[in-house]
Coordinates of C-alpha atoms and ligand atoms in Angstrom, one line a residue:
X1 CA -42.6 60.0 -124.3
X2 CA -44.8 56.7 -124.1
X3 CA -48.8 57.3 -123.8
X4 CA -48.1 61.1 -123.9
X5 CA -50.9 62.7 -126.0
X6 CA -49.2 65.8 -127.8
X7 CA -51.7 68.9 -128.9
X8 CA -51.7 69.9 -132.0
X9 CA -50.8 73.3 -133.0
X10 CA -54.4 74.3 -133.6
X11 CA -55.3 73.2 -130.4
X12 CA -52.4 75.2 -129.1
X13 CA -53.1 78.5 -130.3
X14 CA -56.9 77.9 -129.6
X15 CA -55.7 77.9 -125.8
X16 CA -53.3 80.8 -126.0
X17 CA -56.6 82.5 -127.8
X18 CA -58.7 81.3 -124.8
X19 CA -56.4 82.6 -122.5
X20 CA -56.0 86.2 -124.5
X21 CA -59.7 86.5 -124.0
X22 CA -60.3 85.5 -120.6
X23 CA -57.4 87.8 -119.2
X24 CA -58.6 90.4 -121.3
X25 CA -62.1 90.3 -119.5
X26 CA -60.5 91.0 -116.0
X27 CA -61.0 87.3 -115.0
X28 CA -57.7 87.0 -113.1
X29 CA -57.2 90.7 -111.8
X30 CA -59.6 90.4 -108.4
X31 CA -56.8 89.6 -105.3
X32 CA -59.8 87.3 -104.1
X33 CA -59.8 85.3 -107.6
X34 CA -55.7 84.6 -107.3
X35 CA -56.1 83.9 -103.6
X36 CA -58.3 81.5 -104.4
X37 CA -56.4 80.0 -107.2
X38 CA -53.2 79.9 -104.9
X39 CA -55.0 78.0 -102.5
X40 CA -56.1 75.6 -104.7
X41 CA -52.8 75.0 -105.9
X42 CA -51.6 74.2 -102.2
X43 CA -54.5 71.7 -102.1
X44 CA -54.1 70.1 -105.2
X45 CA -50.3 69.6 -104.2
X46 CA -51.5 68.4 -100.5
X47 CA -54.5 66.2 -101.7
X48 CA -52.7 64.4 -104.5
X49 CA -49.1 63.8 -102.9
X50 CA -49.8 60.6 -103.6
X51 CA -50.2 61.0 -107.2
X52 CA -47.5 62.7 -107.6
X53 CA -45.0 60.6 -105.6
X54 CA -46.2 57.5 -108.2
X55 CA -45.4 59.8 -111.4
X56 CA -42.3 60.4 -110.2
X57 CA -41.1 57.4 -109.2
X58 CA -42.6 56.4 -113.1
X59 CA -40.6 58.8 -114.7
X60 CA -37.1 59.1 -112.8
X61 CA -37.2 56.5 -109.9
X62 CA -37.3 59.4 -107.2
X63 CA -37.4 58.0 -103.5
X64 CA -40.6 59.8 -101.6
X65 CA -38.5 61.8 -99.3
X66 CA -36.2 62.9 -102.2
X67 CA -39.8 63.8 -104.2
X68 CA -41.6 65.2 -100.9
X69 CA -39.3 67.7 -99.8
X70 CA -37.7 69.8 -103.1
X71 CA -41.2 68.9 -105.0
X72 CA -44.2 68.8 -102.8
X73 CA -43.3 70.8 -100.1
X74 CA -42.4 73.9 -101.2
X75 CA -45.2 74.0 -103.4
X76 CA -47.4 73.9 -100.7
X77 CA -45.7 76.6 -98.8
X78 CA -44.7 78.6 -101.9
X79 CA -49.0 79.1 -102.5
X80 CA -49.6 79.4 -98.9
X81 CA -46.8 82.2 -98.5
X82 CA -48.1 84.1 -102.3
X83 CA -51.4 84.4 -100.2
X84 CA -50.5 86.0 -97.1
X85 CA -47.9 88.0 -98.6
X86 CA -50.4 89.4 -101.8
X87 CA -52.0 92.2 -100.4
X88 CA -48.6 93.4 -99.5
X89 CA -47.1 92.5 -103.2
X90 CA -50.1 94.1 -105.5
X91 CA -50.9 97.2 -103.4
X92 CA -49.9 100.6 -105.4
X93 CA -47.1 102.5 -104.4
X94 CA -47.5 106.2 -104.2
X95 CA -44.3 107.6 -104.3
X96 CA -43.2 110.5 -102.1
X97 CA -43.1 113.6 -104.6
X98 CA -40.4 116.5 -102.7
X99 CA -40.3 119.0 -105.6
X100 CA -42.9 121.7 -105.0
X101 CA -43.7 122.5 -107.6
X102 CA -45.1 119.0 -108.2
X103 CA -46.5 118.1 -104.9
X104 CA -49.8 117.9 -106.0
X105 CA -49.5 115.6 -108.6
X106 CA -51.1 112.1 -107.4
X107 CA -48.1 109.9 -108.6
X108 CA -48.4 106.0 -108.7
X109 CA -46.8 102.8 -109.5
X110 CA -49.8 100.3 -110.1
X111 CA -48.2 96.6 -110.0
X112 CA -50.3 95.5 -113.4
X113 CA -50.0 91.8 -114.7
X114 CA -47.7 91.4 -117.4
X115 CA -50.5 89.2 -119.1
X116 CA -50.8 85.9 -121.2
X117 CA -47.5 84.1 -120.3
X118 CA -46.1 80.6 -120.7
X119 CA -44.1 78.7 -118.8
X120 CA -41.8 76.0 -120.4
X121 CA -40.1 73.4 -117.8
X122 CA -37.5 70.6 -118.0
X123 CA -38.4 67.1 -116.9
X124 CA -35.9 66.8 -113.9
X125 CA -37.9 68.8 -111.3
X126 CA -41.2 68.6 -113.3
X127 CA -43.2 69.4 -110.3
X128 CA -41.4 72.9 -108.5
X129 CA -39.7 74.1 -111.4
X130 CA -43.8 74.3 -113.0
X131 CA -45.5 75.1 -109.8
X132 CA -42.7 77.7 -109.0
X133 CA -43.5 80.1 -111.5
X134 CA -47.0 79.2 -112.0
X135 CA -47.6 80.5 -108.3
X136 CA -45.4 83.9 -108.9
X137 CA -47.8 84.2 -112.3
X138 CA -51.3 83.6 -110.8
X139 CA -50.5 86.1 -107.9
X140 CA -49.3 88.6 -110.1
X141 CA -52.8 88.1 -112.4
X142 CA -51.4 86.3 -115.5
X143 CA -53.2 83.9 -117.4
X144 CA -50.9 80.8 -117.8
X145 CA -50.0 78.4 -120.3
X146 CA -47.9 75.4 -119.1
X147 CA -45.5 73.2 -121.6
X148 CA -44.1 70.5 -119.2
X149 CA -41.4 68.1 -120.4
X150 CA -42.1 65.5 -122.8
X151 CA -39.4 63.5 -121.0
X152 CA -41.3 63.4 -118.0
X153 CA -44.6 62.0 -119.4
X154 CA -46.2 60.8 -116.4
X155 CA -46.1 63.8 -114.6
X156 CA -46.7 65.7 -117.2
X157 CA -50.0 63.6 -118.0
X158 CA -51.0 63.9 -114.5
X159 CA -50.2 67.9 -114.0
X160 CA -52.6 68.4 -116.9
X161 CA -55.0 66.3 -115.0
X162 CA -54.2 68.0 -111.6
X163 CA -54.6 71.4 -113.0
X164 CA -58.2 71.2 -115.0
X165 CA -59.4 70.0 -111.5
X166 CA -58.1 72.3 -109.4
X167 CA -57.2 75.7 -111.6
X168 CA -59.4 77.9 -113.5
X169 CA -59.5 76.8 -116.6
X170 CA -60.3 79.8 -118.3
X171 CA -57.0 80.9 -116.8
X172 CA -54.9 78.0 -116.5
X173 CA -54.5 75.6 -119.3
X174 CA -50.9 72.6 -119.8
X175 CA -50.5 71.5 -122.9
X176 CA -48.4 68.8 -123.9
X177 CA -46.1 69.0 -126.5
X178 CA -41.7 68.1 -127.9
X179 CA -39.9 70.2 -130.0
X180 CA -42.1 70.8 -132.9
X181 CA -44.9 71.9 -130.6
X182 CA -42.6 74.1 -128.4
X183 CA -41.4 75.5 -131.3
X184 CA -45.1 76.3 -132.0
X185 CA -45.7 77.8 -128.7
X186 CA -42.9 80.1 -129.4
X187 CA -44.0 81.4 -132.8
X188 CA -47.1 82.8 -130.8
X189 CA -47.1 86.1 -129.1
X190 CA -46.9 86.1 -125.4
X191 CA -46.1 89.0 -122.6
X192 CA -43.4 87.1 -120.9
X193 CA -42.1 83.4 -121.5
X194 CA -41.0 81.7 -118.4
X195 CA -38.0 79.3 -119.7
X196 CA -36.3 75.9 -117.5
X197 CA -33.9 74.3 -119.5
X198 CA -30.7 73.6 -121.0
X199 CA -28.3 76.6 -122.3
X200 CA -28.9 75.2 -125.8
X201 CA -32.3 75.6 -125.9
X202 CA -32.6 78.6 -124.3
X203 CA -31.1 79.9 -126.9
X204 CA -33.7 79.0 -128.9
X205 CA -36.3 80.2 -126.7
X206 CA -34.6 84.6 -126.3
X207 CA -34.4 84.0 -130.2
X208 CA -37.5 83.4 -131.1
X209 CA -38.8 86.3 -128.4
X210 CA -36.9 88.4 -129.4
X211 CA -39.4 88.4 -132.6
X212 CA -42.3 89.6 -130.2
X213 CA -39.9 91.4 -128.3
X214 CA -41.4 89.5 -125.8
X215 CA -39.6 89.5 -121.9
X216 CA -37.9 86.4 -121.1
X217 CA -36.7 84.7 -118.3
X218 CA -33.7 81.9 -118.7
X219 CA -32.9 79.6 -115.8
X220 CA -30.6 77.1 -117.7
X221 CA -28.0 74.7 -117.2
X222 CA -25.3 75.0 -114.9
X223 CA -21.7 74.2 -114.5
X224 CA -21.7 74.9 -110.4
X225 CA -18.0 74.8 -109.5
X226 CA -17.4 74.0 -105.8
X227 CA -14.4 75.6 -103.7
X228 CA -13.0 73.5 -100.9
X229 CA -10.5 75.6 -98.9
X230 CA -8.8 72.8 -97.1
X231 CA -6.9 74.7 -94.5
X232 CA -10.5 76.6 -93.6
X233 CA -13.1 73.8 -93.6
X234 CA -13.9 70.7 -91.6
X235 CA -13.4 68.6 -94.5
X236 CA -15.3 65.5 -93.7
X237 CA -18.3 67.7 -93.2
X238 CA -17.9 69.7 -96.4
X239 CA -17.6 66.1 -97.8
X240 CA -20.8 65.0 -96.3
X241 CA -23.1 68.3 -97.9
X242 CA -21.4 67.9 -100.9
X243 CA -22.4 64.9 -102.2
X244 CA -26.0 64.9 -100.7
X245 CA -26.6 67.9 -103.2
X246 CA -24.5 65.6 -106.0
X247 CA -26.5 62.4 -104.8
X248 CA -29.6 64.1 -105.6
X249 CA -31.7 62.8 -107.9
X250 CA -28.1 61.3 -109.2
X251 CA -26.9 64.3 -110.1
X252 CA -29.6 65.8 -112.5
X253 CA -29.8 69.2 -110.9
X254 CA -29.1 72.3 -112.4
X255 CA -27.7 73.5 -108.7
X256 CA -25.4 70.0 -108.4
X257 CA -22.2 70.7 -107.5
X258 CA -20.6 70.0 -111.1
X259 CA -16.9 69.9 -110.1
X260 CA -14.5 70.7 -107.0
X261 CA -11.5 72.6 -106.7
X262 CA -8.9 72.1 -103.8
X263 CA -5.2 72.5 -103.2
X264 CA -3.4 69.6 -104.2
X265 CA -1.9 69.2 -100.7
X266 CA -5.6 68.7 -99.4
X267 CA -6.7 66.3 -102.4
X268 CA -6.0 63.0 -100.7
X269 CA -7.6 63.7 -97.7
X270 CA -11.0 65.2 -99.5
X271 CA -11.4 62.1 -101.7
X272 CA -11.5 60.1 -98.7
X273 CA -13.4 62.4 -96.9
X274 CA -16.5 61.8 -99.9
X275 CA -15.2 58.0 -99.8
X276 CA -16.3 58.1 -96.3
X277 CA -19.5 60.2 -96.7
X278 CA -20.4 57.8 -99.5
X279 CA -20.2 54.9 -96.9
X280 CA -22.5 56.7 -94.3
X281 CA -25.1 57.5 -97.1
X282 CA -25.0 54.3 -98.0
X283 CA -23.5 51.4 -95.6
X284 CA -23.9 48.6 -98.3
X285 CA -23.6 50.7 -101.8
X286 CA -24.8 53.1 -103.5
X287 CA -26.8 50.8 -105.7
X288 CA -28.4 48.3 -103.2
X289 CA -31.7 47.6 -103.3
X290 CA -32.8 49.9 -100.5
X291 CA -30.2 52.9 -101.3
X292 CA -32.3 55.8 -102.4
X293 CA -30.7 56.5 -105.4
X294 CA -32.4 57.8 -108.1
X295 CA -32.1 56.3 -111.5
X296 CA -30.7 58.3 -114.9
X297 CA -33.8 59.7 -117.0
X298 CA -33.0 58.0 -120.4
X299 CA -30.8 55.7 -121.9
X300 CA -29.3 58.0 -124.0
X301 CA -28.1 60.2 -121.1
X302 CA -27.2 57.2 -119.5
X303 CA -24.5 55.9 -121.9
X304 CA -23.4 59.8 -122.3
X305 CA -22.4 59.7 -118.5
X306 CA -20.5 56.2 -119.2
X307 CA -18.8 57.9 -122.0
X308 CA -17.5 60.5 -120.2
X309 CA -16.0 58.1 -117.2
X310 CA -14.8 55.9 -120.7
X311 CA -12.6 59.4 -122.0
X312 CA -11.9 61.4 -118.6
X313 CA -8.1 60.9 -118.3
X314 CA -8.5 61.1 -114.4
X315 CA -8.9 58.6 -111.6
X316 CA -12.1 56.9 -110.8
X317 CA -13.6 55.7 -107.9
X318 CA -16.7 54.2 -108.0
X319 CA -18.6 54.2 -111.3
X320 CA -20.3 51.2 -111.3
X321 CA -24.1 50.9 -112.7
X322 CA -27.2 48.6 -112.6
X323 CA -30.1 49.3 -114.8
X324 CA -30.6 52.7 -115.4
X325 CA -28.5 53.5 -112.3
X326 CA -25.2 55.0 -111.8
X327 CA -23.1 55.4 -107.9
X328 CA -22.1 58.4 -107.4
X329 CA -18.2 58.6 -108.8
X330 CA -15.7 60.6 -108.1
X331 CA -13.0 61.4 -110.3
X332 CA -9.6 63.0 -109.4
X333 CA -5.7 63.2 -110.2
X334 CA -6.9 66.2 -112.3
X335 CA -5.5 69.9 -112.5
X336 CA -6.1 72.9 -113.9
X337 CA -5.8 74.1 -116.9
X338 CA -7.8 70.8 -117.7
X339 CA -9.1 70.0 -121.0
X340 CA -10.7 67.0 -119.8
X341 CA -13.7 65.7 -120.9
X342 CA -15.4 66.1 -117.8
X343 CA -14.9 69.7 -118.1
X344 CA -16.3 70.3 -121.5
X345 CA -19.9 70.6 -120.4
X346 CA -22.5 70.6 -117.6
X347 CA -21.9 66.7 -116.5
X348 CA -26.0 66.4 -115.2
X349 CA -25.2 63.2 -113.7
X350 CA -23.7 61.6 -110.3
X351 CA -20.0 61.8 -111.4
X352 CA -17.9 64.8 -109.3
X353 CA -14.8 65.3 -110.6
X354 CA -12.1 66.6 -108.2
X355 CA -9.3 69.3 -109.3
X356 CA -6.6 70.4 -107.6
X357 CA -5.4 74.0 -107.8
X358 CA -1.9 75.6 -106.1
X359 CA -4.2 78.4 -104.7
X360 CA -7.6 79.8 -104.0
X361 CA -6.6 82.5 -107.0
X362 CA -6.0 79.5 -108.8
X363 CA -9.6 78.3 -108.5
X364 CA -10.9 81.4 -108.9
X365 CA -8.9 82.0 -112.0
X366 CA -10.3 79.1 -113.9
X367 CA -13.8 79.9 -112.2
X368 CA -13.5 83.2 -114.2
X369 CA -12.1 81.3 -117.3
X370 CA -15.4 79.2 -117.3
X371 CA -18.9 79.8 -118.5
X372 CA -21.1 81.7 -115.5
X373 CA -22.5 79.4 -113.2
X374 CA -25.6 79.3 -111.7
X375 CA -24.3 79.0 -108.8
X376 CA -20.9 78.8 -106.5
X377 CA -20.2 76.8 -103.6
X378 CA -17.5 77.8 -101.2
X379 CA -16.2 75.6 -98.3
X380 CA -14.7 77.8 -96.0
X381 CA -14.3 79.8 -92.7
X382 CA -12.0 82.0 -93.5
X383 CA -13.8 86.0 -94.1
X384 CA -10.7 87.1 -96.2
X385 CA -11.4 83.9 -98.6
X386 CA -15.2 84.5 -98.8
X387 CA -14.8 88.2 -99.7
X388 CA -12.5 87.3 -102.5
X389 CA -15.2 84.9 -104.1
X390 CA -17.6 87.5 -103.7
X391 CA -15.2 90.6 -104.9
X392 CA -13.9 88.6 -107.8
X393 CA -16.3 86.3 -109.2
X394 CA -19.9 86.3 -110.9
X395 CA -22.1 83.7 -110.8
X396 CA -26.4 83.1 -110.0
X397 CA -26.2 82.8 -106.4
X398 CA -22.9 82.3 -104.6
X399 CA -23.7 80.0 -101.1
X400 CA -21.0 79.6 -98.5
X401 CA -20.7 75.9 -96.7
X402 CA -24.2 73.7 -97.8
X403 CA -25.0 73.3 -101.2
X404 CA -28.9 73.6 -101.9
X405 CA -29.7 75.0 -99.3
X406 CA -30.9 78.4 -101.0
X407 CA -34.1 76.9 -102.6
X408 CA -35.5 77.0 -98.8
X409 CA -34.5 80.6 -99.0
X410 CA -37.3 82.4 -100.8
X411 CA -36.3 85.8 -99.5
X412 CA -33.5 85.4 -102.1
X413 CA -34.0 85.7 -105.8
X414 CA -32.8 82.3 -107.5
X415 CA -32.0 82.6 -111.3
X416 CA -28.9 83.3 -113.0
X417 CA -26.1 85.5 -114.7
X418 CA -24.6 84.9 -118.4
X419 CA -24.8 81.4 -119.5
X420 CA -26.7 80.2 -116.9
X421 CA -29.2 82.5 -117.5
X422 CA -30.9 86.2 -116.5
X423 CA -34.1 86.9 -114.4
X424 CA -35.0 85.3 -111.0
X425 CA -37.6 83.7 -109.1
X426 CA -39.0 82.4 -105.8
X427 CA -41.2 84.3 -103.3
X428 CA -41.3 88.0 -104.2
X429 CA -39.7 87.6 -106.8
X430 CA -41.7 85.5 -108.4
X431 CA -44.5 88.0 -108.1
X432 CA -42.3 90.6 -109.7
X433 CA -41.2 88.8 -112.7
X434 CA -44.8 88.4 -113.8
X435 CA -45.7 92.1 -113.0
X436 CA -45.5 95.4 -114.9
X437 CA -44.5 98.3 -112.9
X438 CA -46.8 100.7 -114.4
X439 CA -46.4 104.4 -113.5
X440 CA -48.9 106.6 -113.6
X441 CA -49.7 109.8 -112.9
X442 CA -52.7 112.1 -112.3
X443 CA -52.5 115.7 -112.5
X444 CA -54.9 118.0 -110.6
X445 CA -56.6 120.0 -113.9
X446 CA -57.0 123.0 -111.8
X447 CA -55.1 126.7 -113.0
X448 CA -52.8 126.7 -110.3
X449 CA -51.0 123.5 -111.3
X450 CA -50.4 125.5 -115.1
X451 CA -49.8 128.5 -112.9
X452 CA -46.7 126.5 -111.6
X453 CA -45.9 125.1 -114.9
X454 CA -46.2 128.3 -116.7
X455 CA -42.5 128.3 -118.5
X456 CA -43.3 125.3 -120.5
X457 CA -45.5 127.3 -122.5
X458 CA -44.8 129.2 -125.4
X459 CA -44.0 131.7 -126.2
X460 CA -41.2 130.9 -124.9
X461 CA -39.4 133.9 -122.9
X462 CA -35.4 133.8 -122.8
X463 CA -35.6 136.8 -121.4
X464 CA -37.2 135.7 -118.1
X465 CA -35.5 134.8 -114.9
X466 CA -35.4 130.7 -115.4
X467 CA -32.8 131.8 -118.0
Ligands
NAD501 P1 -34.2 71.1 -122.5 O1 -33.6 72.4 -122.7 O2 -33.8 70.0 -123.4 O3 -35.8 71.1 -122.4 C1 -36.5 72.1 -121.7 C2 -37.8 72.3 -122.4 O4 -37.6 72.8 -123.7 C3 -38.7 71.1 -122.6 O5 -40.0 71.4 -122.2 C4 -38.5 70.7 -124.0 O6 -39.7 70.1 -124.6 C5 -38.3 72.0 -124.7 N1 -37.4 71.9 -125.9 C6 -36.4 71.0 -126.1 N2 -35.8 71.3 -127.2 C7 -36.4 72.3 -127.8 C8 -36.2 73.0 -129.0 N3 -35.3 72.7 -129.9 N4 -37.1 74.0 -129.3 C9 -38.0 74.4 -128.4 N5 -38.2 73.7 -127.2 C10 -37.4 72.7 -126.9 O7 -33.7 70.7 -120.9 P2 -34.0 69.4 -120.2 O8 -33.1 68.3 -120.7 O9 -35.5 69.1 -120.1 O10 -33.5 69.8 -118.7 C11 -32.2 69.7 -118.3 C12 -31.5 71.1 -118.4 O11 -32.3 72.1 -117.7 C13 -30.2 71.1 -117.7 O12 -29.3 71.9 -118.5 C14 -30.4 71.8 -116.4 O13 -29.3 72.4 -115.8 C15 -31.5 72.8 -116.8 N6 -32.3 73.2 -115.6 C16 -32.1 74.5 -115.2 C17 -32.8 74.9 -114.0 C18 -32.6 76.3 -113.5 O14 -33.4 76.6 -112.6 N7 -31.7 77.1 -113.9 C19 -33.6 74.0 -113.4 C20 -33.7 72.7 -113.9 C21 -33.1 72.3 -115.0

């Protein structure tokens, strides 16, 4: 949290003040104000990539391509995408009225901005997981707060930077801030809080809306299970995508596969198949100088990760560190029902362990058992084995063969299900969680609309013919 400046709670509920005002005075509802706003957001991600690859090599040792493309990127085409698709998104819809006796009633559904929102992120994607809402919210018309991670300080210094030069700041304000100041944010009333984080805190977060009864969305922490149906898969390649999404930024995703299941007869051959994945990543080890591994955030997570590998009762292969950095380690020789420590909660760090099941019902079984992921990753070709994991299991998102790969999928709603979380986002649906669907109607004050609607006047007849 070193050189972060924290606001003060004054200063924090001077800006949610601001921010009442100015979206009170129509500031944010013209389509030409958030187009403009949108496009400045894919310039200030475009002119300052530079910027923001340095703060994130400060604050968690990201290599550029590992910061380009899930950070940078889709920022840019997020915006750029919000602004062709807006007209489309905000216009009215006029629903089609079939009753007669209604059918001139001018009925609408105006898509109105939910308001003065906030959006609260973690520090491990500090960039998407701020920008990703924040674009939903400014093309839906909100006015925005933004309470980045205090465990990301340099990007959180420089997104407060980046966004008084580029954004509105009547509209669009960060401030910085830990647990005492969140906790401030919180106590104010918003129209919908936009929460990244851990299932612990998001607790935190529905409890203290629940005051305002203010809408919520939670994308927390995830336990993403992985299937692996040997018999049905090309192992070495399920191998291969599985640990690029574990490698990672080591791990610290909330989408990282957290552990895989596999029939023990198939075990063997898919630890060597990540053994051998591991090499082709990585020819000379995970932690040479020029791997692109990224480092752990903190040391305190750090020596939690080495705790685990100290108390799992499994196998390990790999595990060795330098510095702040861990290789990816896989862990096996485990089975279900496992108690291990490994299994106890979302591991957030490059350490797969591997569990062998007698059967995909097996897998599924304990899948159930478990809290709801965020998402589920299945390994196979087999239809009959897909349509189970889709019949009989709940989860975020459920992705067949890759893992990741749905974040480049806008036209699907990301967020999750139970403890991982309710309300989505991304593309659309990013728009939609920041807008009201406001109904409206407009009744033609003419005597042959009451004409029609004579019976709901009194006195009432029982005698009459409706009866
Ligand atoms: P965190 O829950 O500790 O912190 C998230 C935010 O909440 C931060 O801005 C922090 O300042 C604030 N906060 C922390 N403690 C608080 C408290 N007691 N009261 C009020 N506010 C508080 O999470 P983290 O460690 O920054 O991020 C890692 C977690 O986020 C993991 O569990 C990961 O899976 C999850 N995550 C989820 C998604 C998703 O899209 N579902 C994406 C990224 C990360």
């Amino acid at each position: 949290m070193s050189n972060l400046e924290l606001h003060t709670n004054d200063k924090i509920s001077q800006a949610h003040k601001d921010l009442r005002q100015t979206f009170l005075k129509g500031t944010t509802l013209p389509l030409e104000f958030r187009r403009h706003q949108l496009l400045q957001v894919a310039r200030l991600a475009q002119e300052k990539q530079e910027a923001i690859l340095s703060a994130l090599e400060a604050d968690l040792g990201r290599h550029p391509v590992e910061a380009y493309l899930p950070e940078i990127g889709p920022i840019v085409a997020s915006a750029l995408g919000a602004v062709q698709c807006l007209d489309d998104w905000a216009r009215p819809e006029n629903p089609h009225i079939s009753e007669q006796w209604r059918s001139n009633w001018n009925t609408t559904i105006h898509k109105a901005p939910k308001g003065v929102v906030v959006i609260i992120s973690p520090w491990n994607y500090p960039w998407i997981i701020t920008f990703g809402p924040l674009i939903g919210a400014i093309a839906a018309g909100c006015t925005v707060l933004i309470k980045p991670s205090e465990h990301s300080p340099a990007c959180a210094k420089l997104m407060q930077d980046l966004v008084s030069e580029y954004l509105d700041p009547r509209a669009f304000r960060v401030v910085q801030g830990a647990v005492d100041e969140t906790a401030h944010i919180l106590s104010l009333k918003w129209d919908h809080i936009f929460f990244t984080g851990s299932t612990r805190v998001g607790r935190i977060v529905a409890e203290a809306a629940g005051k305002n009864l203010t809408p919520v969305t939670l994308e927390l922490g995830g336990q993403c299970p992985v299937f692996v149906d040997g018999k049905n898969t090309n192992l070495s390649l399920a191998a291969k995508r599985i640990l690029w999404g574990k490698q990672q930024n080591a791990g610290q995703v909330c989408v990282a596969p957290n552990h895989v299941f596999v029939e023990k007869e198939f075990e063997g051959k898919l630890v060597s198949a990540f053994g051998e994945a591991a090499k082709s990543f990585w020819p000379d080890g995970a932690l040479d100088a020029k791997s692109n591994l990224a480092r752990i955030v903190n040391k305190g997570h750090f020596k939690h990760l080495q705790s685990l590998l100290a108390r799992t009762k499994g196998l390990i292969k790999g595990g060795k560190t330098e510095g702040l950095r861990m290789e990816p380690t896989f862990v096996h020789n485990l089975n279900v029902p496992t108690d291990d420590v490994l299994m106890t909660s979302e591991i957030f760090g490059p350490i797969l362990p591997i569990i062998s099941v007698n059967s995909v019902d097996e897998a599924i079984e304990n899948i159930r058992s478990g809290p709801t992921p965020l998402v589920l990753y299945v390994f196979t070709e087999d239809q009959e084995v897909k349509n189970k994991f889709i019949q009989q299991t709940q989860s975020g998102q459920l992705i067949f063969q890759e893992t990741f790969g749905q974040l480049a999928v806008p036209e699907i709603p990301f967020g999750g299900q139970g403890d991982s979380g309710y309300g989505a986002y991304l593309g659309k649906y990013s728009f939609d969680t920041f807008t009201h669907l406001r109904g409206s109607i407009d009744v033609p004050l003419i005597p042959e609309v009451d004409a029609a609607m004579a019976l709901k006047y009194p006195p009432y007849n029982p005698g009459s013919e409706a009866f």
